[in-house]
Every structure is written in C-alpha cells, then in structure tokens.
Backbone as XML, in Angstrom:
<?xml version="1.0"?>
<chain id="A" units="angstrom">
  <residue number="1" name="VAL">
    <atom name="N" x="10.178" y="-64.546" z="-57.348"/>
    <atom name="CA" x="9.489" y="-63.230" z="-57.463"/>
    <atom name="C" x="7.995" y="-63.475" z="-57.785"/>
  </residue>
  <residue number="2" name="ASP">
    <atom name="N" x="7.109" y="-62.754" z="-57.057"/>
    <atom name="CA" x="5.770" y="-62.805" z="-57.255"/>
    <atom name="C" x="5.322" y="-62.657" z="-58.599"/>
  </residue>
  <residue number="3" name="GLN">
    <atom name="N" x="4.394" y="-63.619" z="-59.084"/>
    <atom name="CA" x="3.824" y="-63.607" z="-60.467"/>
    <atom name="C" x="3.150" y="-62.281" z="-60.749"/>
  </residue>
  <residue number="4" name="ASN">
    <atom name="N" x="2.583" y="-61.567" z="-59.692"/>
    <atom name="CA" x="1.932" y="-60.278" z="-59.968"/>
    <atom name="C" x="2.852" y="-59.266" z="-60.585"/>
  </residue>
  <residue number="5" name="VAL">
    <atom name="N" x="4.193" y="-59.323" z="-60.387"/>
    <atom name="CA" x="5.065" y="-58.493" z="-61.108"/>
    <atom name="C" x="4.816" y="-58.379" z="-62.555"/>
  </residue>
  <residue number="6" name="LEU">
    <atom name="N" x="4.473" y="-59.516" z="-63.133"/>
    <atom name="CA" x="4.166" y="-59.608" z="-64.513"/>
    <atom name="C" x="2.659" y="-59.370" z="-64.831"/>
  </residue>
  <residue number="7" name="ASP">
    <atom name="N" x="1.799" y="-59.998" z="-64.051"/>
    <atom name="CA" x="0.342" y="-59.933" z="-64.201"/>
    <atom name="C" x="-0.398" y="-58.854" z="-63.825"/>
  </residue>
  <residue number="8" name="ASP">
    <atom name="N" x="-0.120" y="-58.344" z="-62.622"/>
    <atom name="CA" x="-0.774" y="-57.314" z="-61.951"/>
    <atom name="C" x="0.088" y="-56.403" z="-61.024"/>
  </residue>
  <residue number="9" name="PRO">
    <atom name="N" x="0.962" y="-55.631" z="-61.693"/>
    <atom name="CA" x="2.083" y="-54.983" z="-60.874"/>
    <atom name="C" x="1.512" y="-54.138" z="-59.717"/>
  </residue>
  <residue number="10" name="ILE">
    <atom name="N" x="0.361" y="-53.555" z="-59.894"/>
    <atom name="CA" x="-0.132" y="-52.690" z="-58.787"/>
    <atom name="C" x="-0.402" y="-53.518" z="-57.440"/>
  </residue>
  <residue number="11" name="GLN">
    <atom name="N" x="-0.410" y="-54.810" z="-57.457"/>
    <atom name="CA" x="-0.554" y="-55.536" z="-56.305"/>
    <atom name="C" x="0.739" y="-55.716" z="-55.602"/>
  </residue>
  <residue number="12" name="CYS">
    <atom name="N" x="1.863" y="-55.351" z="-56.334"/>
    <atom name="CA" x="3.124" y="-55.416" z="-55.687"/>
    <atom name="C" x="3.625" y="-54.049" z="-55.266"/>
  </residue>
  <residue number="13" name="GLY">
    <atom name="N" x="2.975" y="-52.936" z="-55.578"/>
    <atom name="CA" x="3.282" y="-51.603" z="-55.252"/>
    <atom name="C" x="2.931" y="-50.787" z="-56.372"/>
  </residue>
  <residue number="14" name="SER">
    <atom name="N" x="3.756" y="-49.631" z="-56.499"/>
    <atom name="CA" x="3.558" y="-48.631" z="-57.578"/>
    <atom name="C" x="4.177" y="-49.303" z="-58.889"/>
  </residue>
  <residue number="15" name="PRO">
    <atom name="N" x="3.243" y="-49.485" z="-59.851"/>
    <atom name="CA" x="3.661" y="-50.085" z="-61.182"/>
    <atom name="C" x="5.065" y="-49.510" z="-61.775"/>
  </residue>
  <residue number="16" name="ASN">
    <atom name="N" x="5.209" y="-48.184" z="-61.538"/>
    <atom name="CA" x="6.364" y="-47.572" z="-62.018"/>
    <atom name="C" x="7.518" y="-47.999" z="-61.153"/>
  </residue>
  <residue number="17" name="GLU">
    <atom name="N" x="7.585" y="-48.146" z="-60.036"/>
    <atom name="CA" x="8.540" y="-48.489" z="-59.149"/>
    <atom name="C" x="8.859" y="-50.032" z="-59.358"/>
  </residue>
  <residue number="18" name="VAL">
    <atom name="N" x="7.899" y="-50.824" z="-59.481"/>
    <atom name="CA" x="7.996" y="-52.285" z="-59.869"/>
    <atom name="C" x="8.874" y="-52.340" z="-61.142"/>
  </residue>
  <residue number="19" name="LYS">
    <atom name="N" x="8.462" y="-51.526" z="-62.291"/>
    <atom name="CA" x="9.131" y="-51.745" z="-63.536"/>
    <atom name="C" x="10.510" y="-51.205" z="-63.367"/>
  </residue>
  <residue number="20" name="LYS">
    <atom name="N" x="10.823" y="-50.078" z="-62.547"/>
    <atom name="CA" x="12.254" y="-49.665" z="-62.312"/>
    <atom name="C" x="13.042" y="-50.749" z="-61.681"/>
  </residue>
  <residue number="21" name="THR">
    <atom name="N" x="12.450" y="-51.416" z="-60.786"/>
    <atom name="CA" x="13.257" y="-52.357" z="-59.889"/>
    <atom name="C" x="13.536" y="-53.607" z="-60.833"/>
  </residue>
  <residue number="22" name="VAL">
    <atom name="N" x="12.554" y="-53.984" z="-61.629"/>
    <atom name="CA" x="12.810" y="-55.142" z="-62.559"/>
    <atom name="C" x="13.959" y="-54.813" z="-63.534"/>
  </residue>
  <residue number="23" name="ASN">
    <atom name="N" x="13.941" y="-53.642" z="-64.180"/>
    <atom name="CA" x="14.842" y="-52.991" z="-65.008"/>
    <atom name="C" x="16.251" y="-52.906" z="-64.414"/>
  </residue>
  <residue number="24" name="SER">
    <atom name="N" x="16.394" y="-52.368" z="-63.191"/>
    <atom name="CA" x="17.533" y="-52.220" z="-62.547"/>
    <atom name="C" x="18.249" y="-53.644" z="-62.217"/>
  </residue>
  <residue number="25" name="ALA">
    <atom name="N" x="17.467" y="-54.609" z="-61.858"/>
    <atom name="CA" x="17.960" y="-55.847" z="-61.567"/>
    <atom name="C" x="18.573" y="-56.504" z="-62.819"/>
  </residue>
  <residue number="26" name="SER">
    <atom name="N" x="17.860" y="-56.350" z="-63.954"/>
    <atom name="CA" x="18.432" y="-56.891" z="-65.341"/>
    <atom name="C" x="19.676" y="-56.107" z="-65.627"/>
  </residue>
  <residue number="27" name="MET">
    <atom name="N" x="19.646" y="-54.757" z="-65.350"/>
    <atom name="CA" x="20.885" y="-54.040" z="-65.829"/>
    <atom name="C" x="22.209" y="-54.498" z="-65.175"/>
  </residue>
  <residue number="28" name="VAL">
    <atom name="N" x="22.041" y="-54.986" z="-63.916"/>
    <atom name="CA" x="23.247" y="-55.425" z="-63.206"/>
    <atom name="C" x="23.523" y="-56.931" z="-63.297"/>
  </residue>
  <residue number="29" name="GLY">
    <atom name="N" x="22.797" y="-57.618" z="-64.334"/>
    <atom name="CA" x="22.915" y="-58.944" z="-64.595"/>
    <atom name="C" x="22.154" y="-59.985" z="-63.714"/>
  </residue>
  <residue number="30" name="GLU">
    <atom name="N" x="20.988" y="-59.415" z="-63.120"/>
    <atom name="CA" x="20.117" y="-60.240" z="-62.283"/>
    <atom name="C" x="18.671" y="-60.286" z="-62.880"/>
  </residue>
  <residue number="31" name="PRO">
    <atom name="N" x="18.646" y="-60.793" z="-64.092"/>
    <atom name="CA" x="17.350" y="-60.806" z="-64.692"/>
    <atom name="C" x="16.378" y="-61.871" z="-63.796"/>
  </residue>
  <residue number="32" name="TRP">
    <atom name="N" x="15.223" y="-61.486" z="-63.583"/>
    <atom name="CA" x="14.281" y="-62.381" z="-62.801"/>
    <atom name="C" x="13.631" y="-63.358" z="-63.888"/>
  </residue>
  <residue number="33" name="ILE">
    <atom name="N" x="13.822" y="-64.599" z="-63.678"/>
    <atom name="CA" x="13.341" y="-65.477" z="-64.691"/>
    <atom name="C" x="12.307" y="-66.448" z="-64.121"/>
  </residue>
  <residue number="34" name="SER">
    <atom name="N" x="12.122" y="-66.388" z="-62.861"/>
    <atom name="CA" x="11.230" y="-67.364" z="-62.096"/>
    <atom name="C" x="10.137" y="-66.550" z="-61.456"/>
  </residue>
  <residue number="35" name="PHE">
    <atom name="N" x="8.949" y="-66.719" z="-61.863"/>
    <atom name="CA" x="7.874" y="-66.065" z="-61.256"/>
    <atom name="C" x="6.853" y="-67.091" z="-60.742"/>
  </residue>
  <residue number="36" name="TRP">
    <atom name="N" x="6.285" y="-66.852" z="-59.508"/>
    <atom name="CA" x="5.559" y="-67.949" z="-58.853"/>
    <atom name="C" x="4.219" y="-67.262" z="-58.232"/>
  </residue>
  <residue number="37" name="THR">
    <atom name="N" x="3.201" y="-67.997" z="-58.126"/>
    <atom name="CA" x="2.150" y="-67.607" z="-57.254"/>
    <atom name="C" x="2.451" y="-68.407" z="-55.865"/>
  </residue>
  <residue number="38" name="PRO">
    <atom name="N" x="2.021" y="-68.032" z="-54.737"/>
    <atom name="CA" x="2.281" y="-68.738" z="-53.564"/>
    <atom name="C" x="1.844" y="-70.187" z="-53.682"/>
  </residue>
  <residue number="39" name="ASP">
    <atom name="N" x="0.760" y="-70.537" z="-54.217"/>
    <atom name="CA" x="0.347" y="-71.925" z="-54.434"/>
    <atom name="C" x="1.283" y="-72.692" z="-55.367"/>
  </residue>
  <residue number="40" name="GLU">
    <atom name="N" x="1.739" y="-72.034" z="-56.367"/>
    <atom name="CA" x="2.600" y="-72.720" z="-57.363"/>
    <atom name="C" x="3.959" y="-73.094" z="-56.632"/>
  </residue>
  <residue number="41" name="PHE">
    <atom name="N" x="4.536" y="-72.177" z="-55.865"/>
    <atom name="CA" x="5.742" y="-72.287" z="-55.130"/>
    <atom name="C" x="5.617" y="-73.375" z="-54.074"/>
  </residue>
  <residue number="42" name="SER">
    <atom name="N" x="4.448" y="-73.387" z="-53.329"/>
    <atom name="CA" x="4.204" y="-74.406" z="-52.245"/>
    <atom name="C" x="4.266" y="-75.727" z="-52.969"/>
  </residue>
  <residue number="43" name="SER">
    <atom name="N" x="3.630" y="-75.934" z="-54.051"/>
    <atom name="CA" x="3.550" y="-77.159" z="-54.783"/>
    <atom name="C" x="4.881" y="-77.645" z="-55.275"/>
  </residue>
  <residue number="44" name="TYR">
    <atom name="N" x="5.686" y="-76.632" z="-55.782"/>
    <atom name="CA" x="7.016" y="-76.927" z="-56.169"/>
    <atom name="C" x="8.027" y="-77.443" z="-55.115"/>
  </residue>
  <residue number="45" name="VAL">
    <atom name="N" x="7.960" y="-76.795" z="-54.101"/>
    <atom name="CA" x="8.922" y="-77.192" z="-52.939"/>
    <atom name="C" x="8.372" y="-78.537" z="-52.271"/>
  </residue>
  <residue number="46" name="LYS">
    <atom name="N" x="7.131" y="-78.699" z="-52.245"/>
    <atom name="CA" x="6.468" y="-79.893" z="-51.884"/>
    <atom name="C" x="7.106" y="-81.186" z="-52.625"/>
  </residue>
  <residue number="47" name="GLU">
    <atom name="N" x="7.125" y="-80.884" z="-54.035"/>
    <atom name="CA" x="7.704" y="-81.911" z="-54.917"/>
    <atom name="C" x="9.116" y="-82.237" z="-54.673"/>
  </residue>
  <residue number="48" name="LEU">
    <atom name="N" x="9.902" y="-81.268" z="-54.051"/>
    <atom name="CA" x="11.208" y="-81.450" z="-53.763"/>
    <atom name="C" x="11.391" y="-82.101" z="-52.305"/>
  </residue>
  <residue number="49" name="GLY">
    <atom name="N" x="10.280" y="-82.235" z="-51.635"/>
    <atom name="CA" x="10.420" y="-82.909" z="-50.297"/>
    <atom name="C" x="10.329" y="-81.941" z="-49.287"/>
  </residue>
  <residue number="50" name="TYR">
    <atom name="N" x="9.919" y="-80.802" z="-49.420"/>
    <atom name="CA" x="9.696" y="-79.687" z="-48.345"/>
    <atom name="C" x="8.345" y="-79.429" z="-48.036"/>
  </residue>
  <residue number="51" name="ASN">
    <atom name="N" x="8.186" y="-78.906" z="-46.765"/>
    <atom name="CA" x="6.821" y="-78.425" z="-46.389"/>
    <atom name="C" x="6.789" y="-76.986" z="-46.114"/>
  </residue>
  <residue number="52" name="VAL">
    <atom name="N" x="6.019" y="-76.135" z="-46.759"/>
    <atom name="CA" x="6.076" y="-74.645" z="-46.557"/>
    <atom name="C" x="5.351" y="-74.389" z="-45.146"/>
  </residue>
  <residue number="53" name="MET">
    <atom name="N" x="6.087" y="-73.786" z="-44.193"/>
    <atom name="CA" x="5.605" y="-73.479" z="-42.975"/>
    <atom name="C" x="4.943" y="-72.057" z="-42.953"/>
  </residue>
  <residue number="54" name="SER">
    <atom name="N" x="5.610" y="-71.138" z="-43.774"/>
    <atom name="CA" x="5.038" y="-69.791" z="-43.879"/>
    <atom name="C" x="5.593" y="-69.176" z="-45.197"/>
  </residue>
  <residue number="55" name="ASP">
    <atom name="N" x="4.826" y="-68.351" z="-45.707"/>
    <atom name="CA" x="5.100" y="-67.526" z="-46.897"/>
    <atom name="C" x="4.686" y="-66.134" z="-46.693"/>
  </residue>
  <residue number="56" name="SER">
    <atom name="N" x="5.755" y="-65.266" z="-46.538"/>
    <atom name="CA" x="5.485" y="-63.891" z="-46.105"/>
    <atom name="C" x="5.965" y="-62.916" z="-47.299"/>
  </residue>
  <residue number="57" name="ILE">
    <atom name="N" x="5.387" y="-61.800" z="-47.204"/>
    <atom name="CA" x="5.818" y="-60.664" z="-48.135"/>
    <atom name="C" x="6.284" y="-59.567" z="-47.135"/>
  </residue>
  <residue number="58" name="PRO">
    <atom name="N" x="6.952" y="-58.564" z="-47.666"/>
    <atom name="CA" x="7.470" y="-57.483" z="-46.801"/>
    <atom name="C" x="6.324" y="-56.824" z="-46.014"/>
  </residue>
  <residue number="59" name="TYR">
    <atom name="N" x="5.133" y="-56.656" z="-46.505"/>
    <atom name="CA" x="4.002" y="-56.110" z="-45.552"/>
    <atom name="C" x="3.827" y="-56.934" z="-44.370"/>
  </residue>
  <residue number="60" name="ASP">
    <atom name="N" x="3.970" y="-58.161" z="-44.487"/>
    <atom name="CA" x="3.677" y="-58.993" z="-43.288"/>
    <atom name="C" x="4.847" y="-58.640" z="-42.143"/>
  </residue>
  <residue number="61" name="TYR">
    <atom name="N" x="5.961" y="-58.365" z="-42.572"/>
    <atom name="CA" x="7.034" y="-58.054" z="-41.565"/>
    <atom name="C" x="6.882" y="-56.670" z="-40.870"/>
  </residue>
  <residue number="62" name="ILE">
    <atom name="N" x="6.270" y="-55.758" z="-41.705"/>
    <atom name="CA" x="5.971" y="-54.509" z="-41.123"/>
    <atom name="C" x="5.030" y="-54.719" z="-39.934"/>
  </residue>
  <residue number="63" name="GLU">
    <atom name="N" x="3.984" y="-55.392" z="-40.219"/>
    <atom name="CA" x="2.857" y="-55.511" z="-39.154"/>
    <atom name="C" x="3.525" y="-56.415" z="-37.974"/>
  </residue>
  <residue number="64" name="LYS">
    <atom name="N" x="4.202" y="-57.363" z="-38.283"/>
    <atom name="CA" x="4.817" y="-58.118" z="-37.151"/>
    <atom name="C" x="5.913" y="-57.526" z="-36.277"/>
  </residue>
  <residue number="65" name="TYR">
    <atom name="N" x="6.857" y="-56.789" z="-37.037"/>
    <atom name="CA" x="8.008" y="-56.354" z="-36.275"/>
    <atom name="C" x="7.980" y="-54.749" z="-36.032"/>
  </residue>
  <residue number="66" name="LEU">
    <atom name="N" x="7.591" y="-54.032" z="-37.032"/>
    <atom name="CA" x="7.746" y="-52.537" z="-36.984"/>
    <atom name="C" x="6.524" y="-51.893" z="-36.248"/>
  </residue>
  <residue number="67" name="THR">
    <atom name="N" x="5.347" y="-52.273" z="-36.588"/>
    <atom name="CA" x="4.173" y="-51.621" z="-36.156"/>
    <atom name="C" x="4.180" y="-51.641" z="-34.560"/>
  </residue>
  <residue number="68" name="PRO">
    <atom name="N" x="4.544" y="-52.778" z="-33.985"/>
    <atom name="CA" x="4.534" y="-52.871" z="-32.502"/>
    <atom name="C" x="5.493" y="-51.876" z="-31.864"/>
  </residue>
  <residue number="69" name="LEU">
    <atom name="N" x="6.440" y="-51.296" z="-32.603"/>
    <atom name="CA" x="7.480" y="-50.476" z="-32.099"/>
    <atom name="C" x="7.098" y="-49.088" z="-32.494"/>
  </residue>
  <residue number="70" name="GLY">
    <atom name="N" x="6.008" y="-48.898" z="-33.044"/>
    <atom name="CA" x="5.611" y="-47.555" z="-33.593"/>
    <atom name="C" x="6.330" y="-47.051" z="-34.815"/>
  </residue>
  <residue number="71" name="ARG">
    <atom name="N" x="6.852" y="-48.049" z="-35.556"/>
    <atom name="CA" x="7.486" y="-47.603" z="-36.785"/>
    <atom name="C" x="6.756" y="-48.068" z="-38.068"/>
  </residue>
  <residue number="72" name="ASN">
    <atom name="N" x="5.680" y="-47.459" z="-38.192"/>
    <atom name="CA" x="4.863" y="-47.839" z="-39.332"/>
    <atom name="C" x="5.262" y="-47.254" z="-40.663"/>
  </residue>
  <residue number="73" name="ARG">
    <atom name="N" x="5.153" y="-48.075" z="-41.601"/>
    <atom name="CA" x="5.415" y="-47.720" z="-43.023"/>
    <atom name="C" x="4.181" y="-48.005" z="-43.718"/>
  </residue>
  <residue number="74" name="LYS">
    <atom name="N" x="3.815" y="-47.095" z="-44.660"/>
    <atom name="CA" x="2.669" y="-47.258" z="-45.556"/>
    <atom name="C" x="2.978" y="-48.285" z="-46.671"/>
  </residue>
  <residue number="75" name="LYS">
    <atom name="N" x="1.949" y="-49.057" z="-47.002"/>
    <atom name="CA" x="2.145" y="-49.964" z="-48.128"/>
    <atom name="C" x="2.656" y="-49.351" z="-49.425"/>
  </residue>
  <residue number="76" name="LYS">
    <atom name="N" x="2.157" y="-48.166" z="-49.682"/>
    <atom name="CA" x="2.473" y="-47.506" z="-50.884"/>
    <atom name="C" x="3.965" y="-47.096" z="-50.981"/>
  </residue>
  <residue number="77" name="GLU">
    <atom name="N" x="4.617" y="-47.057" z="-49.764"/>
    <atom name="CA" x="6.077" y="-46.794" z="-49.654"/>
    <atom name="C" x="6.893" y="-48.072" z="-49.926"/>
  </residue>
  <residue number="78" name="MET">
    <atom name="N" x="6.452" y="-49.158" z="-50.067"/>
    <atom name="CA" x="7.079" y="-50.461" z="-50.254"/>
    <atom name="C" x="6.745" y="-51.254" z="-51.480"/>
  </residue>
  <residue number="79" name="LEU">
    <atom name="N" x="7.537" y="-52.087" z="-51.918"/>
    <atom name="CA" x="7.249" y="-53.004" z="-52.851"/>
    <atom name="C" x="7.126" y="-54.375" z="-52.340"/>
  </residue>
  <residue number="80" name="ALA">
    <atom name="N" x="6.216" y="-55.202" z="-52.730"/>
    <atom name="CA" x="5.946" y="-56.554" z="-52.246"/>
    <atom name="C" x="6.181" y="-57.529" z="-53.267"/>
  </residue>
  <residue number="81" name="MET">
    <atom name="N" x="7.320" y="-57.589" z="-53.882"/>
    <atom name="CA" x="7.572" y="-58.429" z="-55.096"/>
    <atom name="C" x="8.260" y="-59.830" z="-54.613"/>
  </residue>
  <residue number="82" name="GLU">
    <atom name="N" x="8.747" y="-59.832" z="-53.556"/>
    <atom name="CA" x="9.484" y="-61.028" z="-53.101"/>
    <atom name="C" x="8.595" y="-61.772" z="-52.005"/>
  </residue>
  <residue number="83" name="HIS">
    <atom name="N" x="8.770" y="-63.038" z="-52.036"/>
    <atom name="CA" x="8.291" y="-63.867" z="-50.868"/>
    <atom name="C" x="9.429" y="-64.459" z="-50.082"/>
  </residue>
  <residue number="84" name="PHE">
    <atom name="N" x="9.224" y="-64.566" z="-48.695"/>
    <atom name="CA" x="10.237" y="-65.182" z="-47.836"/>
    <atom name="C" x="9.432" y="-66.398" z="-47.323"/>
  </residue>
  <residue number="85" name="VAL">
    <atom name="N" x="10.035" y="-67.488" z="-47.709"/>
    <atom name="CA" x="9.446" y="-68.832" z="-47.435"/>
    <atom name="C" x="10.353" y="-69.556" z="-46.380"/>
  </residue>
  <residue number="86" name="VAL">
    <atom name="N" x="9.645" y="-70.083" z="-45.221"/>
    <atom name="CA" x="10.236" y="-70.968" z="-44.335"/>
    <atom name="C" x="9.613" y="-72.342" z="-44.631"/>
  </residue>
  <residue number="87" name="ALA">
    <atom name="N" x="10.511" y="-73.271" z="-44.854"/>
    <atom name="CA" x="10.140" y="-74.636" z="-45.084"/>
    <atom name="C" x="10.992" y="-75.737" z="-44.232"/>
  </residue>
  <residue number="88" name="THR">
    <atom name="N" x="10.297" y="-76.744" z="-44.152"/>
    <atom name="CA" x="10.867" y="-77.904" z="-43.435"/>
    <atom name="C" x="10.904" y="-79.171" z="-44.290"/>
  </residue>
  <residue number="89" name="ILE">
    <atom name="N" x="11.809" y="-79.978" z="-43.956"/>
    <atom name="CA" x="11.883" y="-81.214" z="-44.714"/>
    <atom name="C" x="10.764" y="-82.143" z="-44.256"/>
  </residue>
  <residue number="90" name="GLU">
    <atom name="N" x="10.075" y="-82.652" z="-45.217"/>
    <atom name="CA" x="8.993" y="-83.611" z="-44.838"/>
    <atom name="C" x="9.491" y="-84.881" z="-44.281"/>
  </residue>
</chain>
C-alpha cells in the first residue's frame, strides 16, 4: 500500500474515502501493515533478487486502457492506494 495513505492521503484520493477503505479492510481482518514508497519497494524487491520493470497505480491504467476507449474516469472518482508491480528475476 502506498505510504501516502498514512503521510499524505490526498495524494491517494479523497482523504475521507481513503480512511473508510483502510477502516473497512481492518474490519474484515485485512489490516494493512506494509506501507511503501515506490523507491523503497523497488529496493526491497531488488534485495530479493528481482528487478522492477513497472510500478503502476490505478490512474495509469485509466490512461492506458480506458481513455482510448472513451471511458474516462476522473481521478477524484478513484483511489490510488495500491501499486501494481511487474518484476523479473535478475
């Protein structure tokens, strides 16, 4: 989960929605205990023998997949709290 969830929630979307999502996850037994910046996560996976090829957030996928189809969503309608990482073995 993006470190901004704790440090600067507005970077992830509506602070109220971020808080609701974190609370909901905790209520169903999924407390988020790992928070990373992209650089920290990249260093971590590198230590494990992987190489990060891409690190994306939901906004990136809107631009790549939905916008070309005319299915735009506004950033304020989404939360960008998770990163989707593609890595290869070094």
